[in-house]
mmCIF file of C-alpha atoms in Angstrom:
data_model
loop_
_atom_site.group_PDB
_atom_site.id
_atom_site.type_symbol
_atom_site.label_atom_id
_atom_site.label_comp_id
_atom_site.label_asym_id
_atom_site.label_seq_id
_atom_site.Cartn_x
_atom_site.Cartn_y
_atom_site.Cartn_z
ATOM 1 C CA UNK S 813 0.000 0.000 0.000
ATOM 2 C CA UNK S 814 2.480 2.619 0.971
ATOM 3 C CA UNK S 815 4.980 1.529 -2.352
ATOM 4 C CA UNK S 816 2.013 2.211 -4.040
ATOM 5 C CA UNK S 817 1.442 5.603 -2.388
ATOM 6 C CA UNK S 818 4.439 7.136 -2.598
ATOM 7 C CA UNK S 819 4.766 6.594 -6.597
ATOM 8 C CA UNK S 820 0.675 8.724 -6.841
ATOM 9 C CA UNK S 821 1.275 11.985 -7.577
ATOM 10 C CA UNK S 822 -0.370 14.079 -4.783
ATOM 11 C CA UNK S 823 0.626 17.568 -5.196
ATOM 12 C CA UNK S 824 -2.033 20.181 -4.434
ATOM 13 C CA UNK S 825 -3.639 21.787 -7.579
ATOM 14 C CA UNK S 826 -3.344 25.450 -8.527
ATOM 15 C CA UNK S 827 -4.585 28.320 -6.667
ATOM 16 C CA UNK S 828 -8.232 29.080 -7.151
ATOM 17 C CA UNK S 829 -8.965 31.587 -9.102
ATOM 18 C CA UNK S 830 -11.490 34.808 -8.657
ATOM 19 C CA UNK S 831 -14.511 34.280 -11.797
ATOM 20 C CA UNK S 832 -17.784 36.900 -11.586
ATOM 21 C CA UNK S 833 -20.649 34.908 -11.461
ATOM 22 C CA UNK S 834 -24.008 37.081 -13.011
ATOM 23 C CA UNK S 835 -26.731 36.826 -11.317
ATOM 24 C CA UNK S 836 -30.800 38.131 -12.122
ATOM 25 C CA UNK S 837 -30.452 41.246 -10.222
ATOM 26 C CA UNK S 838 -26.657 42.291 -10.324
ATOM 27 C CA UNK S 839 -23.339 40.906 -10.401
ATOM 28 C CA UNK S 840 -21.223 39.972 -7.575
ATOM 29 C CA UNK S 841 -17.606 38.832 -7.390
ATOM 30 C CA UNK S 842 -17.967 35.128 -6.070
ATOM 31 C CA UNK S 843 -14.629 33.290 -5.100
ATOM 32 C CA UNK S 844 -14.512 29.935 -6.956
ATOM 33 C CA UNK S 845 -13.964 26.986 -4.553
ATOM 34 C CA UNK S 846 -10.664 26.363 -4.195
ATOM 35 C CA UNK S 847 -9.512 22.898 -6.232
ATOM 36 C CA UNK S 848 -10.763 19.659 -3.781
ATOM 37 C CA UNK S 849 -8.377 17.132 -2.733
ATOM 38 C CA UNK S 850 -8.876 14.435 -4.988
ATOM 39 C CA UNK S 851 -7.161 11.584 -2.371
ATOM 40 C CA UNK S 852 -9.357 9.046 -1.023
ATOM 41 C CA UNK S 853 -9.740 9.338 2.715
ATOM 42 C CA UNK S 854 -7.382 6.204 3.021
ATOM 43 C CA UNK S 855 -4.627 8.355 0.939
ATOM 44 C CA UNK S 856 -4.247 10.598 3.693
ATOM 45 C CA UNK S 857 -2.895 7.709 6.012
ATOM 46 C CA UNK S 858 0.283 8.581 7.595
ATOM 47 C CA UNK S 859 2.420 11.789 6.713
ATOM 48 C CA UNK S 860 1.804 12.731 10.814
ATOM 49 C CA UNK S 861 3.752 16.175 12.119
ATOM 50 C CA UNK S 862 6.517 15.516 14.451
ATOM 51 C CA UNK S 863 5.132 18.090 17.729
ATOM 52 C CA UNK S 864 8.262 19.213 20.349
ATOM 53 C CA UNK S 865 8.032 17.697 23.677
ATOM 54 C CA UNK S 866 10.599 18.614 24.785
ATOM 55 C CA UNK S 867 9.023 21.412 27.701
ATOM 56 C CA UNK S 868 7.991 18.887 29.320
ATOM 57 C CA UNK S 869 11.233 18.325 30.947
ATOM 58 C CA UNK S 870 12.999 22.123 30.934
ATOM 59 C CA UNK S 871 16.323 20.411 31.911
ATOM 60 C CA UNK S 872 17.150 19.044 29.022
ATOM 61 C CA UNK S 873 17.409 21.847 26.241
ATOM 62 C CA UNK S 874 20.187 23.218 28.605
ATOM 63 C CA UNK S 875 21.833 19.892 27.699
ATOM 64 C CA UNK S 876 20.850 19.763 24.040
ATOM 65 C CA UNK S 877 18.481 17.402 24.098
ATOM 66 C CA UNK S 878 15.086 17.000 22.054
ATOM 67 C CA UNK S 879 12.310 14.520 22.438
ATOM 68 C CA UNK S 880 9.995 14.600 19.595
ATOM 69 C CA UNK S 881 6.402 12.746 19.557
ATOM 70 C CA UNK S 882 4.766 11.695 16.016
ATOM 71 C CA UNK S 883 1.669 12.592 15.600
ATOM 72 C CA UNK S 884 -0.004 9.731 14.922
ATOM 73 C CA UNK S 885 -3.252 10.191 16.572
ATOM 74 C CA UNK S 886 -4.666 12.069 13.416
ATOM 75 C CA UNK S 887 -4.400 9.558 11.475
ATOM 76 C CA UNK S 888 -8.602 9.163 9.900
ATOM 77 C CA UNK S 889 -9.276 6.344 12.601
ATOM 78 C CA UNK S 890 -7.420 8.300 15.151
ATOM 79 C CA UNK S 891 -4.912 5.893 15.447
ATOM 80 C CA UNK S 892 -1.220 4.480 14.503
ATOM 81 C CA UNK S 893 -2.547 1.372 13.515
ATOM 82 C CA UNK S 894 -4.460 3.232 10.428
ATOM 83 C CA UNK S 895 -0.798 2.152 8.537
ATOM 84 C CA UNK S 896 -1.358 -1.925 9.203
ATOM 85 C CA UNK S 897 -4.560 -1.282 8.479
ATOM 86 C CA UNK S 898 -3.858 -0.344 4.873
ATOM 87 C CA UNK S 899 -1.259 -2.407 4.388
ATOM 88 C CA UNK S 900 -2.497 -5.393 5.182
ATOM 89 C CA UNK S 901 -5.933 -5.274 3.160
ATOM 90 C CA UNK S 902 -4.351 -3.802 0.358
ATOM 91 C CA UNK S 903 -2.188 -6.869 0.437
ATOM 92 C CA UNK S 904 -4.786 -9.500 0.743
ATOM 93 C CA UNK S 905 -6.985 -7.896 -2.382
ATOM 94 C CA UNK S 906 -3.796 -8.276 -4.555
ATOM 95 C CA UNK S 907 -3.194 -11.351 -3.194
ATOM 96 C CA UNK S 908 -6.570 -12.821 -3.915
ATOM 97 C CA UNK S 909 -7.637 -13.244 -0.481
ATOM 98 C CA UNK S 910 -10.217 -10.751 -0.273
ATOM 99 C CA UNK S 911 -12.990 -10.423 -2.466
ATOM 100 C CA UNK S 912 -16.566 -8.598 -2.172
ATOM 101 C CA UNK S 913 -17.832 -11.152 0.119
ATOM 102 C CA UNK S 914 -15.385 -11.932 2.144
ATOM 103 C CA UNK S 915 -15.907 -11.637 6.117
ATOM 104 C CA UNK S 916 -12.599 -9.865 7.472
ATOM 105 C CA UNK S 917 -11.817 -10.862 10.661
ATOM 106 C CA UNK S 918 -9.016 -9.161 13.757
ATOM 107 C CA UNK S 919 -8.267 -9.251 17.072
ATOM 108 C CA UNK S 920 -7.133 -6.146 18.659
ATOM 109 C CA UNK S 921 -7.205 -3.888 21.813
ATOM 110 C CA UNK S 922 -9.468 -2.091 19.416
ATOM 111 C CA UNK S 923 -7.341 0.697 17.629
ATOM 112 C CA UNK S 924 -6.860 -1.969 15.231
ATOM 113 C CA UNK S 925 -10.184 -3.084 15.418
ATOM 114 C CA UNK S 926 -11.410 0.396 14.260
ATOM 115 C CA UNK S 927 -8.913 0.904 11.684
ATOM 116 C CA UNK S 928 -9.839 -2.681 9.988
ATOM 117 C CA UNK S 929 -13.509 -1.728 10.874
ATOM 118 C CA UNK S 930 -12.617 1.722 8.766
ATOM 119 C CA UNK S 931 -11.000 0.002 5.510
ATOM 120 C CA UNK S 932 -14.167 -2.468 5.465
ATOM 121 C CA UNK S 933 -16.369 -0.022 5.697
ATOM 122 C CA UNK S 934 -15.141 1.936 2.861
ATOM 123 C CA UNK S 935 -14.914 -1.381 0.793
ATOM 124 C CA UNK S 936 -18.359 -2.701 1.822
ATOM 125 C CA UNK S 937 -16.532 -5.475 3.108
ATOM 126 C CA UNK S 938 -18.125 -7.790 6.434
ATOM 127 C CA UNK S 939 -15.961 -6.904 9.672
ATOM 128 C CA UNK S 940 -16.291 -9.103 12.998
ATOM 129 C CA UNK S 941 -13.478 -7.681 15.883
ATOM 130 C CA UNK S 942 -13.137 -9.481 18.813
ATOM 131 C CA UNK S 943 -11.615 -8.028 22.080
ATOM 132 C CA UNK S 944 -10.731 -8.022 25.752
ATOM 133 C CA UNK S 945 -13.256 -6.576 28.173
ATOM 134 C CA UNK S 946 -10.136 -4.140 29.346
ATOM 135 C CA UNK S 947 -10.993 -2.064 25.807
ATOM 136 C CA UNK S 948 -12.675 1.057 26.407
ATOM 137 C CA UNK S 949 -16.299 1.542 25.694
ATOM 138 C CA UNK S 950 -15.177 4.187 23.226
ATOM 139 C CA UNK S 951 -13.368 2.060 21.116
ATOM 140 C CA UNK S 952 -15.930 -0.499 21.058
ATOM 141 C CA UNK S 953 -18.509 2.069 20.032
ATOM 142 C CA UNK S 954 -16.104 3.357 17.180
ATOM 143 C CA UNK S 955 -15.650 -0.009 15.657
ATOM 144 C CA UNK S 956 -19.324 -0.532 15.795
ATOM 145 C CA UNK S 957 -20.228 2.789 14.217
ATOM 146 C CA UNK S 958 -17.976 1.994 11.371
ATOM 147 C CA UNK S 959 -20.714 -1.307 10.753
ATOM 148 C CA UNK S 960 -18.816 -4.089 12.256
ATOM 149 C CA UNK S 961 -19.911 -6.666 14.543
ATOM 150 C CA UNK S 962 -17.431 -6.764 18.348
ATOM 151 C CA UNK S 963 -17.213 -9.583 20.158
ATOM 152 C CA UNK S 964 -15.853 -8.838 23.734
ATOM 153 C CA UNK S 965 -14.167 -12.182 24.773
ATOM 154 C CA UNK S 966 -13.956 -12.843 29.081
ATOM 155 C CA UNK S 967 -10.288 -12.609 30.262
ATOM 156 C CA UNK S 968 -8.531 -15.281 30.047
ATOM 157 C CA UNK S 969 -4.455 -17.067 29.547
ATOM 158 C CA UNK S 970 -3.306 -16.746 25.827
ATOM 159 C CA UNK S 971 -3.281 -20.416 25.243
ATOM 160 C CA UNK S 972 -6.930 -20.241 26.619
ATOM 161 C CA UNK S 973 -9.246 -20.681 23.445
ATOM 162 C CA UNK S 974 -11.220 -18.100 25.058
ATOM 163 C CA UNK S 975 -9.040 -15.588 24.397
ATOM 164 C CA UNK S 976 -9.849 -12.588 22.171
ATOM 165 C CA UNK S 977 -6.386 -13.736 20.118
ATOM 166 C CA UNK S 978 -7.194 -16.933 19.626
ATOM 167 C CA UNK S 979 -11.208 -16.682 19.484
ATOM 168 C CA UNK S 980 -10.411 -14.566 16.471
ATOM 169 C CA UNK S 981 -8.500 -17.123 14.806
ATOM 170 C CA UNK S 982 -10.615 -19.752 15.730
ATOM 171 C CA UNK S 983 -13.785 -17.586 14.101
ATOM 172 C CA UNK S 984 -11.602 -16.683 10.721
ATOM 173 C CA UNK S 985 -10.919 -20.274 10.257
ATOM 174 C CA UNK S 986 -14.436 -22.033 11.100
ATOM 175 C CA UNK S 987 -15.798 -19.632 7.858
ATOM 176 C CA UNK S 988 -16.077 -20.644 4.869
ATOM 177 C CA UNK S 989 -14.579 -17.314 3.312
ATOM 178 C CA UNK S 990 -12.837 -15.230 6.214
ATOM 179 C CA UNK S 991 -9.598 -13.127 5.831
ATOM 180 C CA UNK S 992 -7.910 -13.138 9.302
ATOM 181 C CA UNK S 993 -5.790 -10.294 9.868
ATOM 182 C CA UNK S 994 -3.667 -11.973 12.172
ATOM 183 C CA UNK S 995 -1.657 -8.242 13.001
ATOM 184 C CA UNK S 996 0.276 -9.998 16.072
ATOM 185 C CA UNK S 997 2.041 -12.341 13.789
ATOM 186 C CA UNK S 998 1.843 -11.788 10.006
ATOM 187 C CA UNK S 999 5.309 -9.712 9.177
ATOM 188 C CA UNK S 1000 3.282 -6.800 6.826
ATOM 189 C CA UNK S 1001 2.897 -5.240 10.389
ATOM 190 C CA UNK S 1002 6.653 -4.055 10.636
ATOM 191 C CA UNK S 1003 6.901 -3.935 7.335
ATOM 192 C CA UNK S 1004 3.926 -1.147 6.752
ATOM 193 C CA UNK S 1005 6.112 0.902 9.176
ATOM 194 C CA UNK S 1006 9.160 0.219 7.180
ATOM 195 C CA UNK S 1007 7.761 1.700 4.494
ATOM 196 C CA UNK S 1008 6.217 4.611 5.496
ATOM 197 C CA UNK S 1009 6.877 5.862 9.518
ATOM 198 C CA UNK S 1010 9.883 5.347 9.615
ATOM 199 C CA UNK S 1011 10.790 7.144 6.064
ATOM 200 C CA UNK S 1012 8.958 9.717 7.136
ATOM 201 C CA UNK S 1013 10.562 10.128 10.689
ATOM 202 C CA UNK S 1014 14.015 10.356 9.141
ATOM 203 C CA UNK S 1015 12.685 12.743 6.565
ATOM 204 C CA UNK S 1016 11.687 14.862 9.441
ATOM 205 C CA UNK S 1017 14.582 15.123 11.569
ATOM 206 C CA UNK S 1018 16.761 15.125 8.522
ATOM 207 C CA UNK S 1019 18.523 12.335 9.417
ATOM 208 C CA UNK S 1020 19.169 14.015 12.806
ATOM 209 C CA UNK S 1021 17.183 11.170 14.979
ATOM 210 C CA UNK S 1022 19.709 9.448 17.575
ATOM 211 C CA UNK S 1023 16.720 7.595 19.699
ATOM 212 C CA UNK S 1024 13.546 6.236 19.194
ATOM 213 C CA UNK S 1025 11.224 5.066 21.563
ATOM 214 C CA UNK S 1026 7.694 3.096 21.312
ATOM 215 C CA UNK S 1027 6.252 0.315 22.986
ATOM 216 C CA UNK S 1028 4.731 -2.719 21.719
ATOM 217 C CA UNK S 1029 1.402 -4.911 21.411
ATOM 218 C CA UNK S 1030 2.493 -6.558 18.356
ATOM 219 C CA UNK S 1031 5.480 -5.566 18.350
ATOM 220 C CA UNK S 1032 5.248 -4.398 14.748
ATOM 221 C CA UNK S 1033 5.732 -0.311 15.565
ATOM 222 C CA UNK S 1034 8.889 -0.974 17.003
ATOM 223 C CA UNK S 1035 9.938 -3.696 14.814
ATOM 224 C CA UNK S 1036 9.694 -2.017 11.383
ATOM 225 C CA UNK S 1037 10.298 1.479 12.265
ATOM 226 C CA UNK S 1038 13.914 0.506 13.781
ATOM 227 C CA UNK S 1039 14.942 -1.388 11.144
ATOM 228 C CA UNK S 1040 14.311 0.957 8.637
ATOM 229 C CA UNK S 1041 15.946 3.682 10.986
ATOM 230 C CA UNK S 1042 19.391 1.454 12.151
ATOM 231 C CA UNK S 1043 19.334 0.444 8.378
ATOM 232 C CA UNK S 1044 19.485 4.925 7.253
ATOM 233 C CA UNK S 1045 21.833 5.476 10.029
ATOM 234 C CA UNK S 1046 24.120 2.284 9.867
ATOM 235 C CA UNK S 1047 22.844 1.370 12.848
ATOM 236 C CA UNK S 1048 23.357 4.659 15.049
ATOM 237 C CA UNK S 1049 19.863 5.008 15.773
ATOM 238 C CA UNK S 1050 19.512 2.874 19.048
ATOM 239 C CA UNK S 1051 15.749 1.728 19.752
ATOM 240 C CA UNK S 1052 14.185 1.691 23.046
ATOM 241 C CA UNK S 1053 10.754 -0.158 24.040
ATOM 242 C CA UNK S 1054 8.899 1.131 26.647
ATOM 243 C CA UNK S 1055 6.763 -1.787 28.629
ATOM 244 C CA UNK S 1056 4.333 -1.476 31.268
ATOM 245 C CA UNK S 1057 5.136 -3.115 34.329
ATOM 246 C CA UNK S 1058 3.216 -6.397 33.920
ATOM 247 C CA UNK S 1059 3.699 -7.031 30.688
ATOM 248 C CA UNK S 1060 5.891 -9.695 29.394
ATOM 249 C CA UNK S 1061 8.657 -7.891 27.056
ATOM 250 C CA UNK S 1062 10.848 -7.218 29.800
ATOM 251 C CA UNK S 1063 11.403 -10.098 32.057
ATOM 252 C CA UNK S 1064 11.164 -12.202 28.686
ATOM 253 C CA UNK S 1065 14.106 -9.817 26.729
ATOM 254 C CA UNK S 1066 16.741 -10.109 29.395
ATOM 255 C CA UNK S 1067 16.123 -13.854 30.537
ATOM 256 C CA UNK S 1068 18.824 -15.693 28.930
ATOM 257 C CA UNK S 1069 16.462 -18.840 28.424
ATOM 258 C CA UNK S 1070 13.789 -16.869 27.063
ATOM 259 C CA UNK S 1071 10.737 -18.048 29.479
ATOM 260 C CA UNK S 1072 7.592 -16.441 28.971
ATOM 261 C CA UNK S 1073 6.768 -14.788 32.121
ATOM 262 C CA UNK S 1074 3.392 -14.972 34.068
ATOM 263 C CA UNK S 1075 1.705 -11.801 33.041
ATOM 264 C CA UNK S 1076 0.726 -9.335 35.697
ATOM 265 C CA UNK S 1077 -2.423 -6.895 35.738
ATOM 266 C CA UNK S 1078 -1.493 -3.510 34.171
ATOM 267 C CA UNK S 1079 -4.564 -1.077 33.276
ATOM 268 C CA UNK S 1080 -2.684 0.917 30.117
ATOM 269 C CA UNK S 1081 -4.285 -0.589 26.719
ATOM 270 C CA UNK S 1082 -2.983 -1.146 23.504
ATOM 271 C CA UNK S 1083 0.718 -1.968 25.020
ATOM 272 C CA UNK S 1084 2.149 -4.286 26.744
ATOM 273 C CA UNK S 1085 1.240 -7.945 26.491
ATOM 274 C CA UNK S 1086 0.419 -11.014 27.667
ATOM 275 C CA UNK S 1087 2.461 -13.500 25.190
ATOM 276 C CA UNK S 1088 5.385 -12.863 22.636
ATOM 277 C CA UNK S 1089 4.046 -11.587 19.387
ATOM 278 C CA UNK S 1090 5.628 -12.948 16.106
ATOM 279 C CA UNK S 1091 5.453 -9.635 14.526
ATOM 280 C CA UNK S 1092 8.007 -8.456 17.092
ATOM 281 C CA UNK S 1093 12.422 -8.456 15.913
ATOM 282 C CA UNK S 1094 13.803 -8.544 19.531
ATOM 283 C CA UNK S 1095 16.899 -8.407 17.841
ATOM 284 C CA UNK S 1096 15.976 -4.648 16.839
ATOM 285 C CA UNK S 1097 15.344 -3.104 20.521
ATOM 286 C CA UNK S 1098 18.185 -2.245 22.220
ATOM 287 C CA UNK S 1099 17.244 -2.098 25.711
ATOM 288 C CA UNK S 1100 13.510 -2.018 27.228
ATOM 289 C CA UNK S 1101 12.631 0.643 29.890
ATOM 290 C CA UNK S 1102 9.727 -0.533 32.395
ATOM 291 C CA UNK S 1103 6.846 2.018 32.906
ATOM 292 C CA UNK S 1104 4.137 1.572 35.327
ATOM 293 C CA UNK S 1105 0.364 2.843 34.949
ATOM 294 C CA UNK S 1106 0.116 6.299 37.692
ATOM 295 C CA UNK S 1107 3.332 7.288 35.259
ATOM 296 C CA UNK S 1108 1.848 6.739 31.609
ATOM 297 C CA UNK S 1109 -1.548 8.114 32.934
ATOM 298 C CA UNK S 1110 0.445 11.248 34.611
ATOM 299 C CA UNK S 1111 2.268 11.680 31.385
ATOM 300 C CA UNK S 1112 -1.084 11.695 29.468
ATOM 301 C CA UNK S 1113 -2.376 14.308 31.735
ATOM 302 C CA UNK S 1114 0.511 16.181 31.780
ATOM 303 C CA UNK S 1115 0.750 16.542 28.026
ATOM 304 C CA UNK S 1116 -2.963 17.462 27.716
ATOM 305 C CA UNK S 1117 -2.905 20.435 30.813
ATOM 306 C CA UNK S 1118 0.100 21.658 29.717
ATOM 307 C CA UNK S 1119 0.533 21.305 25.933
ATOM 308 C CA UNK S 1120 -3.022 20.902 24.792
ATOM 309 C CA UNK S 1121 -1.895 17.556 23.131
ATOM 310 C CA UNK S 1122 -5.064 14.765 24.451
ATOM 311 C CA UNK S 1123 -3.301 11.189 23.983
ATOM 312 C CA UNK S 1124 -4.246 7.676 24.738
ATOM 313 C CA UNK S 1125 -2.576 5.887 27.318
ATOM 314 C CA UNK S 1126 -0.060 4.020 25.465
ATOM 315 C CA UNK S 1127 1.089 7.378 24.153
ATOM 316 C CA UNK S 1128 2.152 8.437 28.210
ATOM 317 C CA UNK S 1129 3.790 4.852 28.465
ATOM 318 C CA UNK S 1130 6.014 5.959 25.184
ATOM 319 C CA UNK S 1131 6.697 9.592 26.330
ATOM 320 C CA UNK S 1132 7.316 8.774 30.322
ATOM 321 C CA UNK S 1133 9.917 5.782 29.131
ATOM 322 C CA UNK S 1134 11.459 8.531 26.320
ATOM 323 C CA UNK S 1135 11.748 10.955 29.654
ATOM 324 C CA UNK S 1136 13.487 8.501 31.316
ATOM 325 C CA UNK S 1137 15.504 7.670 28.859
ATOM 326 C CA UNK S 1138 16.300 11.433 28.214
ATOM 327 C CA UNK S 1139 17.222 11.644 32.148
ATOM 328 C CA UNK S 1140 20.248 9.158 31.816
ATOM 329 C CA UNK S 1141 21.787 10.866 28.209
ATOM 330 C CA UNK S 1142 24.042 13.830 28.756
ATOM 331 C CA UNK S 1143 23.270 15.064 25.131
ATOM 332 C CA UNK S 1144 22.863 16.394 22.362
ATOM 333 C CA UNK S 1145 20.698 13.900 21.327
ATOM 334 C CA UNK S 1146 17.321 13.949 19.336
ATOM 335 C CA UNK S 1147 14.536 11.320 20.630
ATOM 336 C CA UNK S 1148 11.741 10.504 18.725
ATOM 337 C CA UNK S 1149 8.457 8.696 20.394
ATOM 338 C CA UNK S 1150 4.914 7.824 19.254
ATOM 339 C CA UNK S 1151 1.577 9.484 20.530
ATOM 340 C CA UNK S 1152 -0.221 6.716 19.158
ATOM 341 C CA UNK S 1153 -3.875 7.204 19.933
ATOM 342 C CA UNK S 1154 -6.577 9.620 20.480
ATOM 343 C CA UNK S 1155 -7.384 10.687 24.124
ATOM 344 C CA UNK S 1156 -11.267 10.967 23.630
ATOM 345 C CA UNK S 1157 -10.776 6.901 23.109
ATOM 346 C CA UNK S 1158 -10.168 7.181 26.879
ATOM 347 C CA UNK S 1159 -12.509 10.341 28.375
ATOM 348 C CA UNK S 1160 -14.344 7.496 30.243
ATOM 349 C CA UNK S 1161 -10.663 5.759 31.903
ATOM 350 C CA UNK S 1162 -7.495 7.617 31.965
ATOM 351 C CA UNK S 1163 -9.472 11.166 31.641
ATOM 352 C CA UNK S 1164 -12.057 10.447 34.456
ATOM 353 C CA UNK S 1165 -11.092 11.707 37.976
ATOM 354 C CA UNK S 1166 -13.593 9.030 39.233
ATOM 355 C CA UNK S 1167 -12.041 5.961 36.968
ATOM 356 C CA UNK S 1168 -8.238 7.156 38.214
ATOM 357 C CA UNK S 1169 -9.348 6.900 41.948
ATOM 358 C CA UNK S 1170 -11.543 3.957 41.735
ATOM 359 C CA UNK S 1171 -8.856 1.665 40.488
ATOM 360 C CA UNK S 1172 -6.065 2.964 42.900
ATOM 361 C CA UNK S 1173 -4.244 6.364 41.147
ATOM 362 C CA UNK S 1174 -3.929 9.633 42.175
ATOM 363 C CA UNK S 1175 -5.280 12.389 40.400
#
């Protein structure tokens, strides 16, 4: 999808001119409308500002050092995962494996869910999303307002069949013609950010970028956006994962046998998780910085009080492990991190006085 992009020729039209329309009883000087843009809504897909966040720490321009966030949050489904999105139905219809009646199926913490629920809804395509019951109620709505059916699965192991991962699969492959999505393993994950965020992040630093920082789900943001960024630098760009305390990146990255860890409750969504994703190069990340809920949820409020930037949670996990990260650097250095989702996908949680004392944080 994003090869295909990048060869369209998208450059804005010519300034609109002034005509004089004549109307029954006089003339007036009416201003033509100014030339549409003739991209269809999933055209405009990626291409996200990079916004300074550095303020949010004043120490560190004194030390020369920048943390920048991508924008990724207006992106048409409000999320990142817009780019997979794309990539990977645009894929399966040149591929053969998606046709008019075809039922497309995903598992997600529901950014994905939305973003698939999006692309099928512009292709008149079937959607059915399953989910955890830890996905907000706004993200369930979305992907139901875009006309696709959500099926919340109960909480449960990931080798449990009742699992949203695996209850997914399970649906995709008891259909007779079901495309399932499969994000956490099928490789077009990294690779849709290999061949368009992280282009586009080097672009805008002008090659400048010394750090990046995201966490993972999949695993595919990180993945594919630090290979194509150690690849441009010859590997000077170091990559950093930020994981919530709970999930199973860490213990599992610096355990020399590689043992899955017992997962632990953690209340952030769309990071973190509870089994090792294929999607996700290990081999990319160069260390993994541990970030705990009250700091990613601080970090969200922080950035919306102070900066007027409203983020999801997943977005505070990125920018509180790119602070820390900043903290231990003695500069220059230029970080980049992801603000990966909308905060009205969270007025109800993160946003909510109420929610944040309920389940144990200060406000």
């Amino acid at each position: 999808f994003f090869r295909q992009l990048a060869r369209m020729n998208m450059a804005p039209g010519p300034e609109a001119s002034i005509t004089t329309t004549t109307l029954s009883k006089g003339e007036r000087v009416v201003p033509a409308p100014p030339n549409l843009d003739k991209r269809n809504y999933v055209e405009l897909i990626g291409n996200t500002p990079l916004v300074d966040l550095t303020p949010l720490d004043p120490s560190l321009e004194q030390k020369g050092i920048k943390i920048l966030g991508k924008c990724e949050f207006l992106n048409p489904s409000g999320s990142i995962k817009d780019r997979i999105a794309a990539h990977i139905v645009s894929d399966a219809e040149e591929r053969g494996l998606i046709n008019k009646d075809t039922t497309v199926v995903a598992a997600s913490s529901g950014n994905t869910g939305a973003a698939i629920a999006m692309m099928c809804a512009m292709k008149g395509l079937k959607c059915i999303i399953t989910t955890s019951g830890k996905t907000s109620q706004e993200k369930v709505d979305a992907i139901k307002a875009y006309g696709a059916e959500v099926i919340i699965c109960p909480g449960a192991p990931a080798d449990d069949p009742r699992h949203y991962v695996n209850k997914g699969a399970q649906i995709a492959k008891d259909m007779d013609n079901a495309f399932d999505v499969d994000q956490y393993n099928s490789q077009l994950n990294p690779d849709a950010y290999y061949f368009s965020m992280g282009p586009e992040i080097w672009n805008q630093t002008k090659g400048t970028v010394t750090h990046f920082v995201a966490g993972g789900s999949t695993g595919g943001t990180v993945s594919g956006n630090s290979r194509y960024l150690k690849e441009r630098s010859h590997g000077r760009v170091k990559t950093y994962m930020s994981d919530p305390i709970g999930s199973v990146f860490f213990e599992y990255y610096y355990d020399e046998e590689k043992r899955v860890p017992e997962v632990k409750p953690f209340k952030v969504e769309g990071i973190g998780k509870d089994s090792i994703p294929g999607a996700w190069n290990e081999k990319l990340v160069d260390e993994i910085i541990q970030v705990n809920d009250q700091q990613s949820f601080d970090c969200c409020r922080k950035m919306s009080k102070q900066m007027g930037l409203l983020c999801g949670g997943s977005s505070g996990t990125n920018v509180a492990g790119a602070l820390k990260l900043a903290s231990t650097l003695e500069g220059p250095a230029t970080i980049v991190t992801v603000l990966c989702d909308h905060g009205l996908k969270y007025l109800s949680k993160i946003y909510s006085d109420k929610w944040m004392v309920d389940n144990g944080f200060t406000v």
